[in-house]
Tab-separated table of N, CA and C in Angstrom:
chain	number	residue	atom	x	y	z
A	1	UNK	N	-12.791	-3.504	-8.088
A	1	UNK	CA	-12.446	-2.229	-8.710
A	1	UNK	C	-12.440	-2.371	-10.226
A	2	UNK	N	-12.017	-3.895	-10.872
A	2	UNK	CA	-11.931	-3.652	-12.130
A	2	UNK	C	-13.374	-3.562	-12.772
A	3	UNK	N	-13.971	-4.678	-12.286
A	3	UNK	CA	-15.499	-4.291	-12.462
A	3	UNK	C	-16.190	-3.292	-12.605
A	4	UNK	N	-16.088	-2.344	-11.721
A	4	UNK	CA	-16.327	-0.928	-11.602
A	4	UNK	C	-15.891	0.068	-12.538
A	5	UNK	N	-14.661	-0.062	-12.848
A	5	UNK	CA	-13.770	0.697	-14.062
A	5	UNK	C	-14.349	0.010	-15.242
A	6	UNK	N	-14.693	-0.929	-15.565
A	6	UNK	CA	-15.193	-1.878	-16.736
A	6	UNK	C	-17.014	-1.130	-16.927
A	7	UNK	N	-17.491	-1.425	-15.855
A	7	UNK	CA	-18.576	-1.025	-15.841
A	7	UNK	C	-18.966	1.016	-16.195
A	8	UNK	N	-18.510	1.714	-14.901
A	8	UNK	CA	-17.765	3.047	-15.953
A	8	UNK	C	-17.415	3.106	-17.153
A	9	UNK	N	-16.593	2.204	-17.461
A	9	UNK	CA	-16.006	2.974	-18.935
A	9	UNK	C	-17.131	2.721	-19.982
A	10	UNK	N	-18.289	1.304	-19.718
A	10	UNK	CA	-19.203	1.304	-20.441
A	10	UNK	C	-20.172	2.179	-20.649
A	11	UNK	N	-21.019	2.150	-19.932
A	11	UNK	CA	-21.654	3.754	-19.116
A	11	UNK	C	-21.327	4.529	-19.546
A	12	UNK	N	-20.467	5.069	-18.886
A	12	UNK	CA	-19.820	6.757	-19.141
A	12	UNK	C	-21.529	7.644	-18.809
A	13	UNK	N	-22.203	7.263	-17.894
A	13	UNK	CA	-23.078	8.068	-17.443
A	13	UNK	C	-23.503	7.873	-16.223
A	14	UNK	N	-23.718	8.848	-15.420
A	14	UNK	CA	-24.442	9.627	-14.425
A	14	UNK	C	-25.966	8.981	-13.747
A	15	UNK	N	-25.753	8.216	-12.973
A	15	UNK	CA	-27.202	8.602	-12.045
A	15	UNK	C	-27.931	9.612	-11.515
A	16	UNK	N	-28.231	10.658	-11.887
A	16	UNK	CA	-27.917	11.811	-10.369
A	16	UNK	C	-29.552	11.667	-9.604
A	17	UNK	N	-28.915	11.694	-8.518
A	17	UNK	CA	-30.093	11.969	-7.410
A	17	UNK	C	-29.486	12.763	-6.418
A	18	UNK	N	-30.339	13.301	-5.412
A	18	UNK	CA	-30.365	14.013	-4.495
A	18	UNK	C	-29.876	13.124	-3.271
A	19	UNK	N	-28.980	13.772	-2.693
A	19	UNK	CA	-28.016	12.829	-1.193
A	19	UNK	C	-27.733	13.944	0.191
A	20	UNK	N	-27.761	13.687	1.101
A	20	UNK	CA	-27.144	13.738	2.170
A	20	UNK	C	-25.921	13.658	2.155
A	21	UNK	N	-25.272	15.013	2.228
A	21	UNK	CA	-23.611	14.190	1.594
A	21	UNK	C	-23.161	13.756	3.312
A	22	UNK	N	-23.575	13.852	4.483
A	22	UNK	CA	-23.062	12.832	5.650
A	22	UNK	C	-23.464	11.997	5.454
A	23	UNK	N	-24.816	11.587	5.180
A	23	UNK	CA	-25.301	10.159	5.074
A	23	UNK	C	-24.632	9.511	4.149
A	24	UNK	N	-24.238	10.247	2.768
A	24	UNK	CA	-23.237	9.582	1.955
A	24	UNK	C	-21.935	9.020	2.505
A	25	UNK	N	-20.910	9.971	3.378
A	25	UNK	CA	-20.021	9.877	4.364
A	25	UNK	C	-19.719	8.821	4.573
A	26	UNK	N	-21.100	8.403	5.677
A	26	UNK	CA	-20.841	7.745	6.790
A	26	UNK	C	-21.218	6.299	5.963
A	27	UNK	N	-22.172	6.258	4.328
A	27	UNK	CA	-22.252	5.142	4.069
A	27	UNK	C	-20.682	4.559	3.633
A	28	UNK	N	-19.916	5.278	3.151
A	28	UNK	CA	-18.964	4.842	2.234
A	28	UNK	C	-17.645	4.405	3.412
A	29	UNK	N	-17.948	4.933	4.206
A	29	UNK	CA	-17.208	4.439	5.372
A	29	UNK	C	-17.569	2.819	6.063
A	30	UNK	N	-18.802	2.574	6.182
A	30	UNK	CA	-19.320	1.452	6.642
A	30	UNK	C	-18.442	0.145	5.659
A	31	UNK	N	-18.126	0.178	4.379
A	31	UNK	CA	-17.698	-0.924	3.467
A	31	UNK	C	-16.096	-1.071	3.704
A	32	UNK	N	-15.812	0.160	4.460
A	32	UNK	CA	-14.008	-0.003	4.744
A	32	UNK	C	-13.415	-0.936	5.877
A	33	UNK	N	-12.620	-1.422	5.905
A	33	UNK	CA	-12.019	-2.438	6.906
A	33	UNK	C	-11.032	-1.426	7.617
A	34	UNK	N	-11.382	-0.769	8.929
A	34	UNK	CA	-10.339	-0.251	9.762
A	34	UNK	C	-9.835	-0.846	11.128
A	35	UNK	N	-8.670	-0.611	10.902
A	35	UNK	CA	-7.739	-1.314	11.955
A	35	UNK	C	-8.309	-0.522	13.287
A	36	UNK	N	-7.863	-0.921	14.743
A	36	UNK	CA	-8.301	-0.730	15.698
A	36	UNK	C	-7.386	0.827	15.851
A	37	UNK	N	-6.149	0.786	15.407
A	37	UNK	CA	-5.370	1.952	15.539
A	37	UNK	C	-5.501	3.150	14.431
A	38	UNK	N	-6.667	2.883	13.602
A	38	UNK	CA	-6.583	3.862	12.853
A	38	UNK	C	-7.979	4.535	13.601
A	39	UNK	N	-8.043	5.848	13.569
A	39	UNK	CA	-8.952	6.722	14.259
A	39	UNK	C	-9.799	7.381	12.862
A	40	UNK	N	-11.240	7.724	12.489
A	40	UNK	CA	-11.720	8.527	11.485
A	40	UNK	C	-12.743	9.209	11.938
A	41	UNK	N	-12.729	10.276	11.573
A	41	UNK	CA	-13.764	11.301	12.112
A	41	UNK	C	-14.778	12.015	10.663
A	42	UNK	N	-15.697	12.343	10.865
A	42	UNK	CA	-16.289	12.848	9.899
A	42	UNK	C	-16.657	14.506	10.594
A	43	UNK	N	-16.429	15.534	9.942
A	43	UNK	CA	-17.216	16.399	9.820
A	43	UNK	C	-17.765	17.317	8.859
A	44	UNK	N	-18.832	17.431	9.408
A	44	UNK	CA	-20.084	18.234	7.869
A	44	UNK	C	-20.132	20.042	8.601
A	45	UNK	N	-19.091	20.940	7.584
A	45	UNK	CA	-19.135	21.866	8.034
A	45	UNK	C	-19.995	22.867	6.790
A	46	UNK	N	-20.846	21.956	6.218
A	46	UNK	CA	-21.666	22.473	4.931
A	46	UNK	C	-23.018	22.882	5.609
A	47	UNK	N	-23.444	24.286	5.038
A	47	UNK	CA	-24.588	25.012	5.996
A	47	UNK	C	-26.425	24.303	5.450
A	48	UNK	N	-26.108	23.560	3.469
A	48	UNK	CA	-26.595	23.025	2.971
A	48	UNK	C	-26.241	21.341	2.739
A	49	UNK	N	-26.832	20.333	3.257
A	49	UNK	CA	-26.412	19.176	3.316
A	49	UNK	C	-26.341	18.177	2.146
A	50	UNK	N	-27.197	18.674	1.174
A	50	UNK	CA	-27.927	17.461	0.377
A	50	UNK	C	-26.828	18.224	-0.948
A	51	UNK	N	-26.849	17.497	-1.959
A	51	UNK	CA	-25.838	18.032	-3.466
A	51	UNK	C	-26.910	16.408	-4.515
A	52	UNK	N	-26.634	16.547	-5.485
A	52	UNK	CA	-27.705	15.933	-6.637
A	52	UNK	C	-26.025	14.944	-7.813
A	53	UNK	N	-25.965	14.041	-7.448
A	53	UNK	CA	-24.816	13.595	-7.971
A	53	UNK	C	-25.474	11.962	-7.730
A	54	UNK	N	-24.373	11.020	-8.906
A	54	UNK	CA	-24.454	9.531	-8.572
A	54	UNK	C	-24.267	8.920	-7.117
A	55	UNK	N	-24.902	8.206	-6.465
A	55	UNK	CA	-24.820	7.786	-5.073
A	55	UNK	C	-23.642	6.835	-5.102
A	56	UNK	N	-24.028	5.653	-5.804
A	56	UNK	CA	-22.977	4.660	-6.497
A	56	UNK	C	-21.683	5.136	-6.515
A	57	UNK	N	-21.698	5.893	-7.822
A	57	UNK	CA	-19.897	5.846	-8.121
A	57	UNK	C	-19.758	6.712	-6.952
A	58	UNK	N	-20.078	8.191	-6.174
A	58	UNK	CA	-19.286	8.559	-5.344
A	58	UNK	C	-19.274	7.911	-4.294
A	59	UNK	N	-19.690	6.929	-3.922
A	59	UNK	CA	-19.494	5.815	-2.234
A	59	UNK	C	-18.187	5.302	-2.929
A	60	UNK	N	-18.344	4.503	-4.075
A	60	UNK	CA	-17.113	4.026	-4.496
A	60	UNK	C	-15.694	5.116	-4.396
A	61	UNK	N	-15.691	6.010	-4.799
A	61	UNK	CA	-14.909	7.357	-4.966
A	61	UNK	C	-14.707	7.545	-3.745
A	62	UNK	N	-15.405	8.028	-2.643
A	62	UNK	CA	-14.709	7.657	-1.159
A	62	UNK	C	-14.518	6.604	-0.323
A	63	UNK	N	-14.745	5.204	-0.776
A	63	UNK	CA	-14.265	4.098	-0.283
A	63	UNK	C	-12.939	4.126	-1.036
A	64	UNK	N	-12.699	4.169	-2.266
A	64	UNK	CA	-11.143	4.240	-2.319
A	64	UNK	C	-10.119	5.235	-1.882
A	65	UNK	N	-10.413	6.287	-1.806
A	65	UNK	CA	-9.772	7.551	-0.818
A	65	UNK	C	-9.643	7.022	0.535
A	66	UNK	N	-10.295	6.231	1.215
A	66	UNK	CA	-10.141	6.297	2.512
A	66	UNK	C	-9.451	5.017	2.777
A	67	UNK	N	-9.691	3.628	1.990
A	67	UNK	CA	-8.811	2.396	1.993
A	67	UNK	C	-7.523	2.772	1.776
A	68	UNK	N	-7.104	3.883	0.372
A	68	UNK	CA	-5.766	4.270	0.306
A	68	UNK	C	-5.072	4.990	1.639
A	69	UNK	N	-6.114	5.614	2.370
A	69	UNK	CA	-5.768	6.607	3.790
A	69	UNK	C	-5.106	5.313	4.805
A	70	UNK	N	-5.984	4.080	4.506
A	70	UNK	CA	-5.791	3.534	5.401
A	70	UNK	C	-4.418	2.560	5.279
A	71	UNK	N	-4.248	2.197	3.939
A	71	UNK	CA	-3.069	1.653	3.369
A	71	UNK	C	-1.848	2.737	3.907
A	72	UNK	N	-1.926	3.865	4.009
A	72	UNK	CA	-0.595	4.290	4.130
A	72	UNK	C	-0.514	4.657	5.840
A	73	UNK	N	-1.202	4.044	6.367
A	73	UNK	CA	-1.143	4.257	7.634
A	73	UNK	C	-0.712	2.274	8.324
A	74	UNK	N	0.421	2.341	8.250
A	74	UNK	CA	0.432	0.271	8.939
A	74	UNK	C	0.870	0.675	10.307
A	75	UNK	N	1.257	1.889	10.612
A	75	UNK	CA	1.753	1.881	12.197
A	75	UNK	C	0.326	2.748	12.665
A	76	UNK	N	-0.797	2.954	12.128
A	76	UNK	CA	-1.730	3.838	12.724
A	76	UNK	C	-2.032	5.436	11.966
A	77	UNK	N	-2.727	5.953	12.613
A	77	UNK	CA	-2.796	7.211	12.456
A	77	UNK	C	-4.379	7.603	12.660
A	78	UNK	N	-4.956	8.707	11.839
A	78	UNK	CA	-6.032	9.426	11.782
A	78	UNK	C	-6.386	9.873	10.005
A	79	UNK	N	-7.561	9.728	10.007
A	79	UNK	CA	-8.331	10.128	9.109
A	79	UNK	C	-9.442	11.061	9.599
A	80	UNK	N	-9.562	12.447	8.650
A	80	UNK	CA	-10.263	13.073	8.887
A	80	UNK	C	-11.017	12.662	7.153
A	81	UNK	N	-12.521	13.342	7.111
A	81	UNK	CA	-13.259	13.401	6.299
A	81	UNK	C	-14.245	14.172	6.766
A	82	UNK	N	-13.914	15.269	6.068
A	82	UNK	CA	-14.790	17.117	6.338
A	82	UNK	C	-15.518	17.441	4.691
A	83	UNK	N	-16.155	17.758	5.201
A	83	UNK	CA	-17.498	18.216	4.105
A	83	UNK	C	-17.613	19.751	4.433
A	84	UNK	N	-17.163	20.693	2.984
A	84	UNK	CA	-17.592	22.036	3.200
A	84	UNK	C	-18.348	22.752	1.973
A	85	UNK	N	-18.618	23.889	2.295
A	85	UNK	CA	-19.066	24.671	1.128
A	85	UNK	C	-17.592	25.303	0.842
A	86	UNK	N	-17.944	25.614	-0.793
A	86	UNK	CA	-17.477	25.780	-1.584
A	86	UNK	C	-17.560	26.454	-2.810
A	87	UNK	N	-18.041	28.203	-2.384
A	87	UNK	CA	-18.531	28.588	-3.669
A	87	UNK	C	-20.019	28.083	-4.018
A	88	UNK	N	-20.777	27.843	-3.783
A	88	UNK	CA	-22.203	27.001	-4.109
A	88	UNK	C	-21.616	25.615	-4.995
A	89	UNK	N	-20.935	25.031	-4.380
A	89	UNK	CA	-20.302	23.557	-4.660
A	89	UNK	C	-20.120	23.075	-3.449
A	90	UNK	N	-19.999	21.900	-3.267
A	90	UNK	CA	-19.475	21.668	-1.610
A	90	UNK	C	-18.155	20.599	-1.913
A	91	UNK	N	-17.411	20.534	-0.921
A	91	UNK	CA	-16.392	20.105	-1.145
A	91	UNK	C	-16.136	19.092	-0.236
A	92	UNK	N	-15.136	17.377	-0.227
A	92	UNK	CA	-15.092	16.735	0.286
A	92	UNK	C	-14.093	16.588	0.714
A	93	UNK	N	-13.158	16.588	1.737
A	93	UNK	CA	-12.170	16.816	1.814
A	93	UNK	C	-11.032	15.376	2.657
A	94	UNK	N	-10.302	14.219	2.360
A	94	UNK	CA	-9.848	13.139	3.122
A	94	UNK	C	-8.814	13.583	3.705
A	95	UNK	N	-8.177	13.569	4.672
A	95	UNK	CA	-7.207	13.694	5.314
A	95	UNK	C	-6.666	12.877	5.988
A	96	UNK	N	-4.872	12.269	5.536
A	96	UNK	CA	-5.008	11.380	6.679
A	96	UNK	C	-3.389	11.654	7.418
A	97	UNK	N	-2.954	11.190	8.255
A	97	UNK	CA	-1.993	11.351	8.976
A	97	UNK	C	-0.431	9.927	8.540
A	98	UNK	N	-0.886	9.452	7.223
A	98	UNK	CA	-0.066	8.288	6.531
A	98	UNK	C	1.886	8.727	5.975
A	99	UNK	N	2.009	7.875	5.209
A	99	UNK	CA	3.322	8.494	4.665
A	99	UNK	C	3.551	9.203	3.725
A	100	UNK	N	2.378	9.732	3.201
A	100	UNK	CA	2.560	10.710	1.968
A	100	UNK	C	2.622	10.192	0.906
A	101	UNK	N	2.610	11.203	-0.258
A	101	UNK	CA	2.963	10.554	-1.500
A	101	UNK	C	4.424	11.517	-2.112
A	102	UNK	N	5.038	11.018	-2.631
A	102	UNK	CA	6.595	11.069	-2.851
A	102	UNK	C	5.947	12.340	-3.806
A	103	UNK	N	6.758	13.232	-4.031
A	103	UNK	CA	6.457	14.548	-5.565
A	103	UNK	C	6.280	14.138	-6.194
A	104	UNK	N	7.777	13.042	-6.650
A	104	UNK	CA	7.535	12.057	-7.764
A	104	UNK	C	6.493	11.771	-8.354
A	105	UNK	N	5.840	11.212	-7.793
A	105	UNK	CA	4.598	10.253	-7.525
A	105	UNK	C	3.369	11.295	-7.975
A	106	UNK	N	3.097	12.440	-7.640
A	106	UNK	CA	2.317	13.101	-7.421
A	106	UNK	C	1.485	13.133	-8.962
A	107	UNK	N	1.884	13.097	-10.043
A	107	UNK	CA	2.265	13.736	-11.424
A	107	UNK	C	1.143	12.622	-11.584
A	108	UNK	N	1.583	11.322	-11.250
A	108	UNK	CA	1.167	9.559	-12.024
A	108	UNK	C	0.260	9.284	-10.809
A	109	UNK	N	-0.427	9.787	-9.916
A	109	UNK	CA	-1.201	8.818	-9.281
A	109	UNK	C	-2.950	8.802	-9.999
A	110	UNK	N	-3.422	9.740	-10.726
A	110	UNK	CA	-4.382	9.062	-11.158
A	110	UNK	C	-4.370	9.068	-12.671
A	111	UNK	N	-3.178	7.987	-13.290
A	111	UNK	CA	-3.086	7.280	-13.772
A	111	UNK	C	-3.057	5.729	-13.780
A	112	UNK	N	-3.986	5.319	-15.189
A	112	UNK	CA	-4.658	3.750	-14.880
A	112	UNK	C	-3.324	3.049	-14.998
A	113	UNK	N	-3.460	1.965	-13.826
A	113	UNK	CA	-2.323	1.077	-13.081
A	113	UNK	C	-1.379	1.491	-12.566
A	114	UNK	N	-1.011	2.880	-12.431
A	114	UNK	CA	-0.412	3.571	-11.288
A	114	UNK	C	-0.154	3.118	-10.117
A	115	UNK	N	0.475	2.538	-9.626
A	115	UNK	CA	0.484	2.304	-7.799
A	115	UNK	C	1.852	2.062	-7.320
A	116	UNK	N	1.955	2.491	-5.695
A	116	UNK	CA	2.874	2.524	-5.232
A	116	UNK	C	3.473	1.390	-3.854
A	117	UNK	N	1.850	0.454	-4.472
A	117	UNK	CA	2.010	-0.625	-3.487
A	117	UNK	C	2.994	-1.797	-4.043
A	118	UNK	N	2.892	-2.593	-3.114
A	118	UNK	CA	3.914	-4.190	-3.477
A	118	UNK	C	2.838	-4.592	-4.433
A	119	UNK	N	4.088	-5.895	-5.267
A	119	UNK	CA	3.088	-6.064	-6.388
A	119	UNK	C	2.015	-7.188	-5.824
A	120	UNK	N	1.041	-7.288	-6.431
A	120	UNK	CA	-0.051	-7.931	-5.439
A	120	UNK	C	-0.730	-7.369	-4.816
A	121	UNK	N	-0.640	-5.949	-4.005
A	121	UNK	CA	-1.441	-5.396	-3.219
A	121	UNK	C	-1.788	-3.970	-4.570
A	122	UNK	N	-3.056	-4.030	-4.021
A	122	UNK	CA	-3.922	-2.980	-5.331
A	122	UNK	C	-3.533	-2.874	-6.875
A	123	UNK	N	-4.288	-2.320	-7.665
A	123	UNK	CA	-4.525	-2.729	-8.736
A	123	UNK	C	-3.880	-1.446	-9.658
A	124	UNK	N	-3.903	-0.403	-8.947
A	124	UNK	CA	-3.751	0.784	-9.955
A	124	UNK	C	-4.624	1.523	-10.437
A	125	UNK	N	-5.771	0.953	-10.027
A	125	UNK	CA	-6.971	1.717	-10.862
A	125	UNK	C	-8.170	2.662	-10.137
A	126	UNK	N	-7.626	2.166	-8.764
A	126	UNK	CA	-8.611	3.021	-7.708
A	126	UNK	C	-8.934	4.438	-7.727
A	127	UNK	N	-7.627	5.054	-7.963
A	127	UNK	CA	-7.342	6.858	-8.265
A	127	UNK	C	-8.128	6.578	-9.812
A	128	UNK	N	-7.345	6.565	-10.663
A	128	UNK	CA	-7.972	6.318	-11.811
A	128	UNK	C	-9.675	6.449	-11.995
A	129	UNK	N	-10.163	5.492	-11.172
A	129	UNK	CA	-11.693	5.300	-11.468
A	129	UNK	C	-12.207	6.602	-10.512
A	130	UNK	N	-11.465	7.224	-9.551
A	130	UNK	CA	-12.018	8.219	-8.426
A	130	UNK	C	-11.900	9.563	-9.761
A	131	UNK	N	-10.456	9.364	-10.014
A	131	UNK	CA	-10.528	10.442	-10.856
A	131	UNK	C	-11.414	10.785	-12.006
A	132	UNK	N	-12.141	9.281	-12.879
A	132	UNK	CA	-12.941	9.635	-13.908
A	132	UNK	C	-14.425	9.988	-13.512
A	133	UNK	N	-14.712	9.404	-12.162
A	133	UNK	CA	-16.046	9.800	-11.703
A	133	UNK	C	-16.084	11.227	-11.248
A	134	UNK	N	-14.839	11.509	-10.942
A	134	UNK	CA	-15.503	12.882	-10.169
A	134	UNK	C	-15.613	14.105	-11.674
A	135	UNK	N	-14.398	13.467	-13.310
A	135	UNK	CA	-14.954	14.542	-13.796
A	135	UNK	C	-16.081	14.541	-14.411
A	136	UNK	N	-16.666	12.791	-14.355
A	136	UNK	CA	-17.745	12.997	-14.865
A	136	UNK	C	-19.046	13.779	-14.439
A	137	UNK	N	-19.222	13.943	-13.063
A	137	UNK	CA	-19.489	15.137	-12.579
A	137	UNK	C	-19.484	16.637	-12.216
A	138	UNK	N	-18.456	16.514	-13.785
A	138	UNK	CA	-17.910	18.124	-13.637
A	138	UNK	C	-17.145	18.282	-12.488
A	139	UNK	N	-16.432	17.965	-11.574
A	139	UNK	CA	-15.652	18.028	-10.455
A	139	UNK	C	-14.282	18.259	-11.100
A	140	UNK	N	-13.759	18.463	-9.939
A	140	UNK	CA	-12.312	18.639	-9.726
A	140	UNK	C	-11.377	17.687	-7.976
A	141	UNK	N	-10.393	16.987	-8.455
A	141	UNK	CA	-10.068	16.426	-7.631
A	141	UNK	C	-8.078	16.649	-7.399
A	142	UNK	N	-8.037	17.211	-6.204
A	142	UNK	CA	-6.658	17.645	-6.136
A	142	UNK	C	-5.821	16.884	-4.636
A	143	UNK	N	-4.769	17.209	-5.063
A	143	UNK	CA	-3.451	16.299	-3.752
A	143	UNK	C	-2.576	17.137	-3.328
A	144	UNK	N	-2.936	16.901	-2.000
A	144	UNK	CA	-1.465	17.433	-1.533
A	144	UNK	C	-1.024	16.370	-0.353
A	145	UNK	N	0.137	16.530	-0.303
A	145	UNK	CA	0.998	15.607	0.752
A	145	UNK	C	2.327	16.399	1.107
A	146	UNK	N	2.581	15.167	2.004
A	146	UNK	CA	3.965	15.623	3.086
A	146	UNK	C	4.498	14.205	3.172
A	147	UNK	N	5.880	14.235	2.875
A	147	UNK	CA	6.223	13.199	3.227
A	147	UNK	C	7.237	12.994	4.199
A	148	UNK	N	7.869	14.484	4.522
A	148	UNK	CA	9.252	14.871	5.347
A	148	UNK	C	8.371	15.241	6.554
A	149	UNK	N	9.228	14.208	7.517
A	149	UNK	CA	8.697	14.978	8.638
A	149	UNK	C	8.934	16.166	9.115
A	150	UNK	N	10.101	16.525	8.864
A	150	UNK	CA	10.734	17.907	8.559
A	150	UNK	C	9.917	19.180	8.663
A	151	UNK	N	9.303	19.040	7.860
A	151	UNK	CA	8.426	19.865	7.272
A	151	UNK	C	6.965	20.096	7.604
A	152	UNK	N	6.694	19.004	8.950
A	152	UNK	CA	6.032	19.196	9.738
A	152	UNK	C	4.925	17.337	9.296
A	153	UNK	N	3.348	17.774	9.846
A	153	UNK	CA	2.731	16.296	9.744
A	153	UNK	C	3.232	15.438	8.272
A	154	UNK	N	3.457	14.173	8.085
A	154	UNK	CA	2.950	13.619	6.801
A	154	UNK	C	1.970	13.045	7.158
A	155	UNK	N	1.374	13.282	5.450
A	155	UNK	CA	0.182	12.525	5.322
A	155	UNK	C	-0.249	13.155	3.851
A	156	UNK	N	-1.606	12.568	3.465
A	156	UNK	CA	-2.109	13.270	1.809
A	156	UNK	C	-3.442	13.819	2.316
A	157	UNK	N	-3.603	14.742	1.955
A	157	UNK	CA	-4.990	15.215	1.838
A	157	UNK	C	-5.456	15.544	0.419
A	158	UNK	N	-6.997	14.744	0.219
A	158	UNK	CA	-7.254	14.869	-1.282
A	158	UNK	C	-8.536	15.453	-1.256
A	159	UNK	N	-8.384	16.747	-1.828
A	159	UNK	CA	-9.827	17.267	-1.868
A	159	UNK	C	-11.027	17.314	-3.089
A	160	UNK	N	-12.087	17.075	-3.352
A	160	UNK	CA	-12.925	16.740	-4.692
A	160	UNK	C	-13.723	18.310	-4.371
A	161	UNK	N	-13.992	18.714	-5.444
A	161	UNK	CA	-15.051	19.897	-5.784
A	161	UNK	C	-16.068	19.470	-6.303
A	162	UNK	N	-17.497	19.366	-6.483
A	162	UNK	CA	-18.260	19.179	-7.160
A	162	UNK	C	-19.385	20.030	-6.969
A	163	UNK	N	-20.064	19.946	-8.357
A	163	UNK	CA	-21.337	21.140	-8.503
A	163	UNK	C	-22.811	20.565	-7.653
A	164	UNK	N	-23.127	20.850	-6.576
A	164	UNK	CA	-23.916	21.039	-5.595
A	164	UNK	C	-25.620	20.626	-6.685
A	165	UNK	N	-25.226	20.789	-8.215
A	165	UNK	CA	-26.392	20.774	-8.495
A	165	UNK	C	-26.135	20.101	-9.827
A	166	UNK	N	-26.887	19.150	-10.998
A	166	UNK	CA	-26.538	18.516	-12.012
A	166	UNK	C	-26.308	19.860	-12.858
A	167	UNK	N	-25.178	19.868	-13.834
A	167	UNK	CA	-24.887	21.096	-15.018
A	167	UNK	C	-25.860	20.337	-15.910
């Protein structure tokens, strides 16, 4: 990850090509380590499939969304990952069934070295680098969570917007 953030911050530019955003999906999924009890589903409810964005940084951008899905899940759960339209944008959407993220928390998570893990486990920079790629694509990337069961499922769902076409 630091590599990646190192490498980004040099850069600070854009590949764009034309993608399959399932084929994108299902690549960025292949590099994740899932437990036998965690369940992930993909669905593409986009009527147009393909969007013109970096291949690279966004596999990276949903390999860390979904490792974090999977980090907050140690007793199990489910991950969803739905692809929709959006206004002539399409939208990516993670969902997972984990412990949430505290309100607190909500304000500082994609801030660089931010984290809510033990020290030793992750770096802080994963949100961070998700967050600078997606605006470098003109995107938008938002959170919501539950952390009371109270209040019905926990879990975070993080959704990205991006322009379907290079600005």
């Amino acid at each position: 990850i630091v590599g990646g953030l190192l490498n980004f911050a040099r850069k600070n530019q854009v590949n764009y090509q034309s993608v399959n955003m399932r084929e994108l999906a299902d690549k960025s999924l292949e590099s994740v380590i899932v437990p036998e009890n965690v369940k992930i589903s993909v669905s593409d409810k986009t009527t147009t499939p393909d969007a013109v964005l970096d291949i690279e940084q966004m596999t990276q951008v949903l390999t860390n969304l979904v490792k974090n899905a999977v980090d907050a899940m140690p007793g199990g759960g489910s991950i969803d990952v739905i692809l929709e339209d959006t206004l002539g944008d399409v939208s990516i959407i993670i969902k997972d069934t984990g412990t949430g993220i505290k309100e607190e928390d909500k304000s500082k998570i994609f801030e660089p070295f931010f984290t809510t893990k033990p020290i030793g486990v992750g770096t802080g920079l994963g949100l961070a680098t998700a967050y600078g790629i997606v605006k470098m694509h003109k995107g938008q990337i938002s959170v919501e969570s539950n952390t009371d069961p109270a209040r019905g499922l926990t879990g975070t769902s993080f959704k990205i917007i991006l322009p379907r076409r290079k600005e």
